[in-house]
XYZ file of C-alpha atoms in Angstrom:
539
model
C 185.838 65.246 -186.915
C 182.284 64.347 -187.547
C 181.329 65.118 -184.075
C 182.582 68.231 -183.822
C 180.093 69.576 -186.774
C 177.195 67.141 -185.175
C 178.370 69.618 -181.964
C 178.441 73.231 -183.874
C 175.016 71.790 -185.425
C 173.295 71.305 -182.106
C 174.836 74.628 -180.850
C 172.992 76.557 -183.484
C 169.760 76.538 -183.266
C 170.415 77.383 -179.075
C 172.671 80.227 -180.510
C 169.646 81.525 -182.295
C 166.910 81.764 -179.547
C 169.692 83.382 -177.501
C 170.455 86.127 -180.166
C 166.352 86.302 -180.575
C 166.137 86.343 -176.332
C 168.643 89.283 -177.165
C 166.975 91.611 -179.705
C 163.924 91.303 -177.874
C 165.921 92.959 -174.834
C 167.168 95.595 -177.020
C 163.991 96.400 -179.140
C 162.358 96.572 -175.349
C 165.205 99.200 -173.865
C 165.306 100.929 -177.077
C 161.650 101.436 -177.277
C 161.856 102.824 -173.472
C 164.429 105.308 -174.486
C 162.974 106.562 -177.381
C 159.175 107.520 -175.207
C 161.223 109.037 -172.775
C 163.484 111.245 -175.314
C 160.084 112.074 -176.678
C 158.671 112.926 -173.518
C 161.882 114.957 -172.191
C 160.019 118.239 -172.180
C 157.276 117.001 -169.964
C 156.096 119.788 -167.380
C 157.371 119.280 -164.042
C 154.720 118.057 -161.171
C 154.639 119.130 -157.667
C 156.934 117.034 -156.334
C 159.919 117.848 -159.133
C 158.801 121.577 -158.905
C 160.057 120.889 -155.272
C 163.004 119.318 -156.101
C 163.765 121.190 -159.126
C 163.534 125.045 -156.811
C 165.445 123.494 -154.233
C 168.248 122.303 -156.768
C 168.422 125.816 -158.133
C 168.681 127.622 -154.653
C 171.691 125.176 -154.546
C 172.875 125.992 -157.302
C 172.844 130.183 -156.221
C 174.385 128.629 -152.972
C 171.345 128.950 -150.670
C 171.173 126.041 -148.201
C 168.503 123.281 -148.107
C 165.195 124.395 -145.777
C 166.372 128.029 -145.849
C 163.737 129.209 -148.341
C 161.726 125.876 -148.820
C 160.511 123.671 -146.329
C 160.114 120.085 -146.940
C 160.317 116.892 -145.075
C 162.290 115.306 -147.269
C 166.019 114.477 -146.800
C 168.009 117.194 -149.262
C 169.763 113.766 -151.591
C 167.312 114.243 -154.128
C 167.821 118.358 -154.202
C 171.245 117.891 -154.573
C 171.110 114.799 -157.482
C 168.341 117.495 -159.112
C 171.077 120.394 -158.654
C 174.091 118.334 -160.379
C 171.211 117.435 -163.556
C 170.539 120.935 -164.049
C 174.623 122.510 -163.507
C 174.909 118.953 -166.071
C 171.979 119.246 -168.440
C 170.201 122.657 -167.632
C 167.547 124.637 -165.697
C 164.805 122.972 -167.792
C 161.920 120.315 -167.917
C 164.082 118.126 -170.946
C 166.975 118.430 -168.493
C 166.035 117.249 -165.183
C 163.676 114.185 -167.432
C 167.460 113.249 -169.685
C 168.868 113.126 -166.417
C 165.857 110.758 -164.904
C 166.741 108.672 -168.018
C 170.387 108.122 -167.004
C 169.661 106.810 -163.968
C 166.772 105.343 -165.183
C 169.292 102.939 -167.602
C 171.670 102.561 -164.917
C 169.306 100.783 -162.922
C 168.728 98.845 -165.390
C 171.370 97.855 -165.537
C 172.099 97.171 -161.835
C 168.718 95.056 -162.011
C 170.228 92.843 -165.137
C 173.730 92.399 -162.606
C 171.854 91.392 -159.415
C 170.002 88.801 -161.904
C 172.516 87.309 -162.870
C 173.851 86.251 -159.513
C 170.475 84.158 -159.012
C 169.850 82.775 -162.242
C 170.387 82.493 -165.795
C 171.176 85.239 -168.489
C 166.948 84.898 -170.083
C 166.115 85.479 -166.057
C 168.454 88.102 -165.934
C 167.273 89.694 -169.449
C 163.612 89.308 -168.384
C 164.123 90.980 -164.921
C 165.953 94.250 -166.560
C 163.379 94.384 -169.338
C 160.899 94.420 -166.729
C 162.195 97.182 -164.260
C 162.427 99.511 -167.591
C 158.665 98.875 -168.781
C 157.061 99.912 -165.002
C 159.188 101.854 -164.005
C 157.592 103.875 -167.224
C 154.258 103.229 -166.523
C 151.737 106.600 -165.395
C 150.620 103.846 -163.256
C 153.482 105.015 -160.757
C 154.042 107.900 -163.075
C 157.390 106.914 -164.020
C 157.888 109.647 -166.191
C 158.253 111.837 -163.703
C 161.715 112.295 -161.719
C 160.065 111.412 -158.969
C 162.568 110.310 -155.432
C 161.879 106.792 -155.532
C 163.787 106.608 -158.882
C 167.128 107.858 -156.906
C 165.665 105.824 -154.104
C 166.291 102.598 -155.797
C 169.313 103.616 -158.179
C 171.995 103.459 -154.925
C 169.940 100.687 -152.631
C 170.443 98.494 -156.148
C 174.329 99.621 -156.250
C 174.133 98.241 -152.663
C 172.554 95.479 -153.234
C 174.787 94.353 -156.257
C 178.065 94.658 -153.883
C 176.587 92.315 -151.460
C 176.228 89.354 -153.984
C 179.226 89.734 -155.013
C 182.208 86.465 -154.337
C 184.417 88.730 -152.543
C 181.735 91.161 -150.817
C 182.965 90.355 -146.927
C 186.446 92.322 -147.661
C 185.855 95.354 -145.566
C 186.432 97.909 -148.255
C 182.992 96.271 -150.108
C 180.817 96.556 -147.244
C 181.862 99.896 -146.334
C 180.982 100.901 -150.188
C 177.516 99.089 -149.545
C 176.421 100.219 -146.515
C 177.306 103.607 -148.230
C 174.919 103.370 -151.061
C 172.453 102.546 -148.392
C 173.830 105.474 -146.768
C 173.063 108.079 -149.617
C 169.795 106.166 -150.298
C 168.352 107.640 -146.959
C 169.083 110.935 -147.746
C 167.026 111.089 -151.372
C 164.440 109.732 -148.637
C 163.681 108.616 -145.585
C 161.849 105.681 -146.318
C 165.035 103.836 -147.790
C 165.726 102.789 -144.128
C 164.009 99.856 -144.877
C 166.589 98.750 -148.074
C 168.910 99.447 -145.656
C 168.027 97.263 -142.865
C 167.387 94.999 -145.870
C 170.930 95.211 -146.767
C 172.397 94.810 -143.296
C 170.047 92.176 -142.281
C 171.301 90.282 -145.759
C 175.005 90.799 -144.587
C 174.558 89.363 -141.175
C 172.735 86.694 -142.809
C 175.639 85.866 -145.545
C 178.358 86.060 -142.549
C 176.645 84.339 -140.597
C 176.373 81.606 -143.352
C 179.992 81.654 -144.550
C 182.043 82.007 -141.653
C 180.113 81.015 -138.797
C 182.002 83.931 -136.789
C 179.671 86.256 -134.357
C 182.600 87.554 -133.754
C 183.657 88.717 -137.465
C 180.000 89.531 -138.619
C 179.237 92.304 -135.970
C 182.953 94.057 -137.364
C 181.623 93.404 -140.661
C 177.868 95.143 -139.750
C 179.302 97.791 -137.956
C 181.276 98.951 -141.232
C 178.648 98.427 -142.841
C 176.640 100.860 -140.578
C 179.422 103.131 -140.250
C 179.442 103.681 -144.203
C 176.175 104.376 -143.824
C 176.093 106.440 -141.544
C 179.118 108.170 -143.325
C 176.667 110.672 -145.843
C 174.221 111.305 -143.935
C 176.510 112.234 -140.778
C 178.246 114.946 -143.327
C 174.870 115.805 -144.408
C 173.879 117.480 -141.647
C 177.182 118.878 -140.563
C 176.805 120.735 -144.013
C 173.368 121.782 -142.973
C 174.831 122.702 -139.618
C 177.450 124.731 -141.192
C 175.387 126.883 -143.271
C 172.970 127.977 -140.249
C 170.007 125.171 -140.831
C 169.912 122.569 -138.753
C 167.220 124.065 -136.515
C 164.883 124.078 -139.311
C 165.560 121.014 -140.866
C 165.154 118.660 -138.022
C 162.210 120.645 -137.364
C 160.984 119.652 -140.964
C 162.876 116.200 -141.846
C 162.559 114.914 -138.353
C 159.563 115.918 -136.103
C 157.055 116.892 -139.052
C 158.458 114.090 -140.471
C 157.042 111.501 -137.933
C 154.152 112.912 -137.455
C 153.287 112.988 -141.139
C 154.053 109.409 -140.773
C 151.170 108.782 -138.087
C 148.294 111.062 -139.690
C 146.809 107.731 -141.692
C 144.718 105.145 -139.649
C 145.897 101.615 -140.026
C 142.415 100.257 -141.156
C 142.354 103.986 -143.724
C 145.982 102.853 -144.721
C 144.685 99.562 -146.440
C 141.571 100.943 -147.783
C 144.069 103.159 -149.909
C 146.775 100.273 -150.530
C 143.583 98.193 -151.948
C 142.690 100.607 -154.614
C 146.355 101.705 -155.583
C 147.512 98.442 -155.864
C 144.286 97.048 -157.494
C 145.354 100.012 -160.449
C 148.854 99.043 -160.474
C 147.918 95.379 -161.198
C 145.139 96.404 -163.847
C 147.938 98.701 -165.887
C 150.953 95.645 -165.486
C 148.417 92.362 -164.626
C 150.169 90.441 -167.391
C 153.770 91.189 -164.844
C 151.845 90.860 -161.930
C 150.870 87.373 -162.632
C 154.320 86.636 -164.018
C 155.716 87.726 -160.461
C 152.749 85.930 -158.572
C 154.616 82.852 -160.412
C 157.810 83.964 -159.645
C 156.950 83.491 -155.782
C 156.269 79.331 -156.934
C 159.276 79.210 -158.607
C 161.339 80.537 -156.439
C 160.589 77.846 -153.758
C 160.279 74.502 -156.512
C 163.562 75.905 -157.995
C 166.620 73.877 -156.189
C 169.607 76.335 -157.664
C 167.268 79.121 -157.218
C 166.077 78.589 -153.789
C 169.597 79.317 -152.281
C 169.068 83.092 -153.034
C 165.567 82.911 -151.418
C 166.736 85.300 -148.630
C 168.121 87.412 -150.378
C 164.666 87.537 -152.672
C 162.313 87.192 -149.270
C 164.889 90.519 -147.596
C 164.752 92.268 -150.171
C 160.598 91.819 -150.390
C 160.474 93.019 -147.157
C 162.376 95.691 -147.293
C 161.159 96.918 -150.443
C 157.577 96.373 -149.019
C 158.237 98.050 -145.690
C 159.146 101.280 -147.653
C 156.066 101.835 -149.832
C 153.907 101.125 -146.718
C 155.840 104.048 -144.992
C 152.935 106.163 -143.885
C 150.241 104.335 -144.916
C 149.746 106.595 -147.901
C 150.714 104.496 -150.889
C 151.036 107.283 -153.509
C 151.505 105.930 -157.374
C 154.926 106.418 -157.412
C 155.606 104.848 -153.919
C 155.369 101.196 -155.980
C 158.527 102.250 -157.736
C 160.001 100.944 -154.028
C 159.011 97.465 -154.926
C 159.803 97.597 -158.799
C 163.306 96.344 -158.354
C 162.627 92.884 -156.545
C 158.353 92.376 -158.826
C 161.120 92.425 -161.554
C 163.631 89.932 -159.966
C 160.532 87.596 -159.540
C 159.430 88.027 -163.276
C 162.647 86.914 -164.074
C 162.687 83.658 -161.688
C 159.448 82.557 -163.271
C 161.517 82.629 -166.604
C 164.549 80.562 -165.635
C 162.161 78.151 -163.592
C 160.494 77.656 -166.364
C 163.868 76.728 -169.042
C 165.016 74.944 -166.305
C 162.722 72.557 -165.837
C 161.684 72.256 -169.311
C 165.176 71.481 -170.077
C 164.646 68.341 -171.984
C 163.079 70.563 -174.850
C 164.781 73.108 -174.663
C 163.935 74.646 -177.924
C 159.654 74.388 -177.338
C 160.480 76.067 -173.823
C 163.032 78.890 -175.297
C 159.854 79.539 -178.163
C 157.295 79.644 -175.743
C 158.820 81.509 -173.577
C 160.306 84.264 -176.018
C 156.600 84.824 -177.104
C 155.234 84.720 -173.422
C 157.538 87.221 -172.519
C 157.794 89.581 -175.705
C 153.320 89.447 -175.025
C 153.922 90.844 -170.803
C 156.605 93.050 -171.902
C 154.786 94.747 -174.629
C 151.229 94.990 -173.005
C 152.093 98.198 -171.037
C 153.576 99.617 -173.842
C 150.930 98.794 -176.435
C 147.785 99.290 -173.544
C 149.389 103.413 -173.096
C 150.270 103.515 -177.076
C 148.927 106.793 -177.609
C 150.196 108.594 -174.462
C 153.959 107.153 -175.488
C 153.747 108.020 -179.461
C 150.999 110.359 -179.907
C 150.464 113.030 -177.566
C 153.101 115.745 -177.199
C 154.951 116.323 -173.940
C 152.184 118.833 -173.048
C 149.082 116.305 -173.662
C 150.979 113.503 -171.771
C 150.874 115.786 -168.802
C 147.334 116.998 -168.893
C 146.243 112.834 -169.543
C 148.153 111.759 -165.939
C 147.394 114.724 -164.508
C 144.074 115.710 -165.172
C 143.087 118.415 -162.564
C 145.958 119.993 -162.276
C 147.640 123.132 -162.821
C 150.965 121.522 -163.801
C 151.408 122.696 -167.842
C 149.670 125.948 -167.282
C 152.659 126.621 -164.294
C 154.864 127.463 -167.006
C 152.875 129.894 -168.540
C 151.925 131.622 -165.515
C 156.188 130.733 -164.297
C 157.370 133.163 -167.793
C 154.350 135.963 -167.153
C 155.940 136.120 -163.493
C 159.747 136.439 -164.395
C 158.686 138.548 -167.725
C 156.747 141.101 -165.334
C 159.445 140.938 -162.089
C 163.465 141.939 -161.324
C 165.521 139.061 -160.128
C 165.746 140.893 -156.530
C 161.815 140.291 -156.810
C 160.031 137.455 -154.125
C 156.697 136.011 -155.460
C 154.143 134.026 -152.785
C 152.416 130.820 -154.125
C 149.540 130.029 -151.506
C 148.774 126.534 -152.717
C 151.231 123.217 -153.439
C 152.831 124.041 -156.758
C 156.471 125.049 -156.090
C 157.601 124.291 -159.847
C 155.664 127.571 -160.187
C 158.593 129.372 -158.132
C 161.161 126.799 -160.161
C 159.981 128.088 -163.833
C 159.714 132.331 -163.045
C 163.556 132.134 -161.380
C 162.273 133.831 -158.514
C 162.731 133.368 -154.523
C 159.890 132.695 -152.292
C 158.317 135.273 -149.944
C 157.930 132.289 -147.616
C 159.531 128.740 -147.335
C 155.907 127.324 -147.065
C 155.669 126.037 -150.604
C 153.229 123.091 -150.365
C 150.096 124.096 -147.715
C 149.422 120.296 -147.146
C 150.696 120.322 -143.906
C 148.685 122.961 -143.133
C 145.123 121.028 -144.034
C 146.041 118.313 -141.888
C 145.350 117.411 -138.183
C 148.406 117.683 -136.570
C 149.675 119.861 -133.845
C 151.710 122.178 -135.463
C 148.939 123.003 -138.476
C 148.329 126.609 -136.522
C 152.096 127.880 -135.812
C 152.986 126.588 -139.403
C 149.906 129.282 -140.602
C 150.811 131.887 -138.958
C 154.449 131.370 -140.030
C 153.639 131.272 -143.326
C 151.575 134.439 -143.361
C 154.511 136.592 -140.998
C 157.153 135.436 -143.878
C 154.929 136.733 -146.412
C 153.958 140.051 -144.694
C 157.603 140.688 -143.958
C 158.425 139.951 -147.196
C 156.198 142.033 -149.446
C 156.606 140.115 -152.590
C 155.301 141.593 -155.859
C 153.032 138.725 -156.815
C 150.706 136.126 -155.150
C 149.505 133.488 -156.625
C 146.483 132.283 -155.416
C 145.227 128.502 -156.060
C 142.278 127.295 -155.712
C 142.058 123.569 -156.842
C 141.042 121.005 -153.883
C 144.846 118.705 -155.091
C 146.528 121.646 -154.057
C 145.350 121.696 -150.977
C 143.506 118.895 -149.633
C 141.091 119.828 -147.121
C 139.565 117.923 -145.163
C 137.076 118.118 -142.098
C 139.237 119.340 -139.508
C 141.776 121.515 -141.280
C 141.961 124.830 -140.376
C 140.825 127.254 -143.078
C 142.013 130.537 -141.653
C 145.146 131.537 -143.956
C 143.103 130.652 -146.717
C 140.860 133.901 -145.230
C 143.755 135.109 -144.672
C 145.124 135.018 -148.264
C 141.232 136.433 -149.063
C 142.382 139.951 -146.630
C 145.625 140.408 -147.459
C 145.122 140.053 -151.756
C 142.669 142.655 -151.154
C 145.349 145.372 -148.499
C 147.871 146.460 -151.611
C 147.195 144.246 -154.789
C 145.012 143.823 -157.941
C 143.844 140.724 -159.730
C 146.330 140.910 -163.118
C 145.344 137.416 -164.634
C 143.527 134.399 -164.246
C 143.781 130.708 -164.847
C 140.749 128.507 -164.925
C 140.961 124.681 -165.205
C 138.119 121.785 -166.603
C 137.406 118.866 -165.419
C 137.523 117.704 -169.372
C 141.480 118.877 -168.631
C 140.839 122.521 -170.931
C 142.497 125.282 -169.525
C 141.415 128.891 -170.145
C 143.583 131.990 -169.619
C 143.472 135.411 -168.746
C 146.864 136.341 -168.345
C 147.012 139.352 -168.156
C 143.773 140.366 -168.048
C 141.394 143.212 -169.512
C 138.440 142.053 -168.372
C 136.916 141.755 -164.942
C 138.421 138.768 -162.620
C 135.968 136.000 -161.718
C 137.463 134.963 -158.333
C 136.422 131.652 -157.993
C 138.777 130.656 -160.864
C 141.032 128.060 -160.109
C 144.564 130.833 -159.961
C 144.416 134.456 -159.205
C 147.166 136.239 -159.749
C 148.032 139.310 -157.677
C 150.084 141.985 -158.489
C 150.920 144.918 -155.596
C 149.775 148.023 -156.533
C 152.911 150.860 -156.600
């Protein structure tokens, strides 16, 4: 009896420490959810605008690549269509869908980490993903495709870690999820490669049977191929397969080879420096996690899983050598696991002094995880969604696009078309009007690639044939990325075309300090050098 009492007394301090960990975890997740809910209405940025407009068209029964061209596979378009069908065709509805996807990814990170390490490490890993994936340094408040790449990829990875993962149905389901990730965006092929590589490693290690391993890989590949093949079959049936093939295969291949290797290294160094600056406590802990994975014998048996995931994530990040901020979302799951490994290793290394080590690790985790939130406290807790948009995307018209779209919708009929000459597809979404051209981006027209001139000619031809009710010309560099080698004939054409049969009705000027001047509608002479010029077809 006495022994039982002592045992209970000894257990209570440990229970209290675990309760403290769970409280910290709940507070962090609750804070992230609060921030995302507070910023639900943040205006869409241009990639979100592309997905939202394409999803809007899908809800109208219009196939991808019919009225909107882009090099991405259509998976994210379908996700946006589903989100908007459930929560409405608004920025708030879209970001609510992102919140649910993000929470699901956080949950998967927890369960994956729990397969690799102790509960504390799993909580830290999941909290790290929640906090890091919200950071403005990765444009985390925007519903970028990378969020929807990571979600099914994590599901596929979790299935491969299950104790009965070698069952045929689980292998097929894992491949299916990785295939869905590829549909979200092509660089997810590297997550698929990670999954296949880990499956082969685990199969050989457990059975040492090459025939069985080959069959399992075939099942995995079949699962991965199924959603991709079905998607292209649907595109063929819709009559858009040639256009989809050109953009998602032909042009995407050219786009991925534009940036020279040396320039890519410079871009990577600058982009990574910014990420580290924003998340440096977590980055330091992740670096320690690499050492912990080597040192900790119990965790070392999972080193192949983590190493392959790191390679796959890194390859997805490096795809094309562009290193855009949101590309870093792809490495956040393995980054978060490494942070969790640090704490799991520390607690196991100092288990003899568990009360002290638990207290120290709890304080360190709280400081490291709250730092990114407190460092951006004004953005997360004070600014309105519109002000937050201006802060994050200074020099763009994402906030102003809402007003422009509302004006166009109010002054057109549902069957009227509009043409945005620039890379601002979010305007089509807000206006709820069809584009007169499939070129919802003009970046491809400015690039040093062999199809640029032909693309310009096609865009001109489509607009002239459609005769849109309104033209919206964007002169901001962020909407064009004009370089020394760019063919500027489309810009000269736009100037000439807008002067024939159109008259200026409004302008928007965006200033470096984030201030915007509107003249919409305009009752005074319009400055032709404005950031945005709006022309209406003369009756």
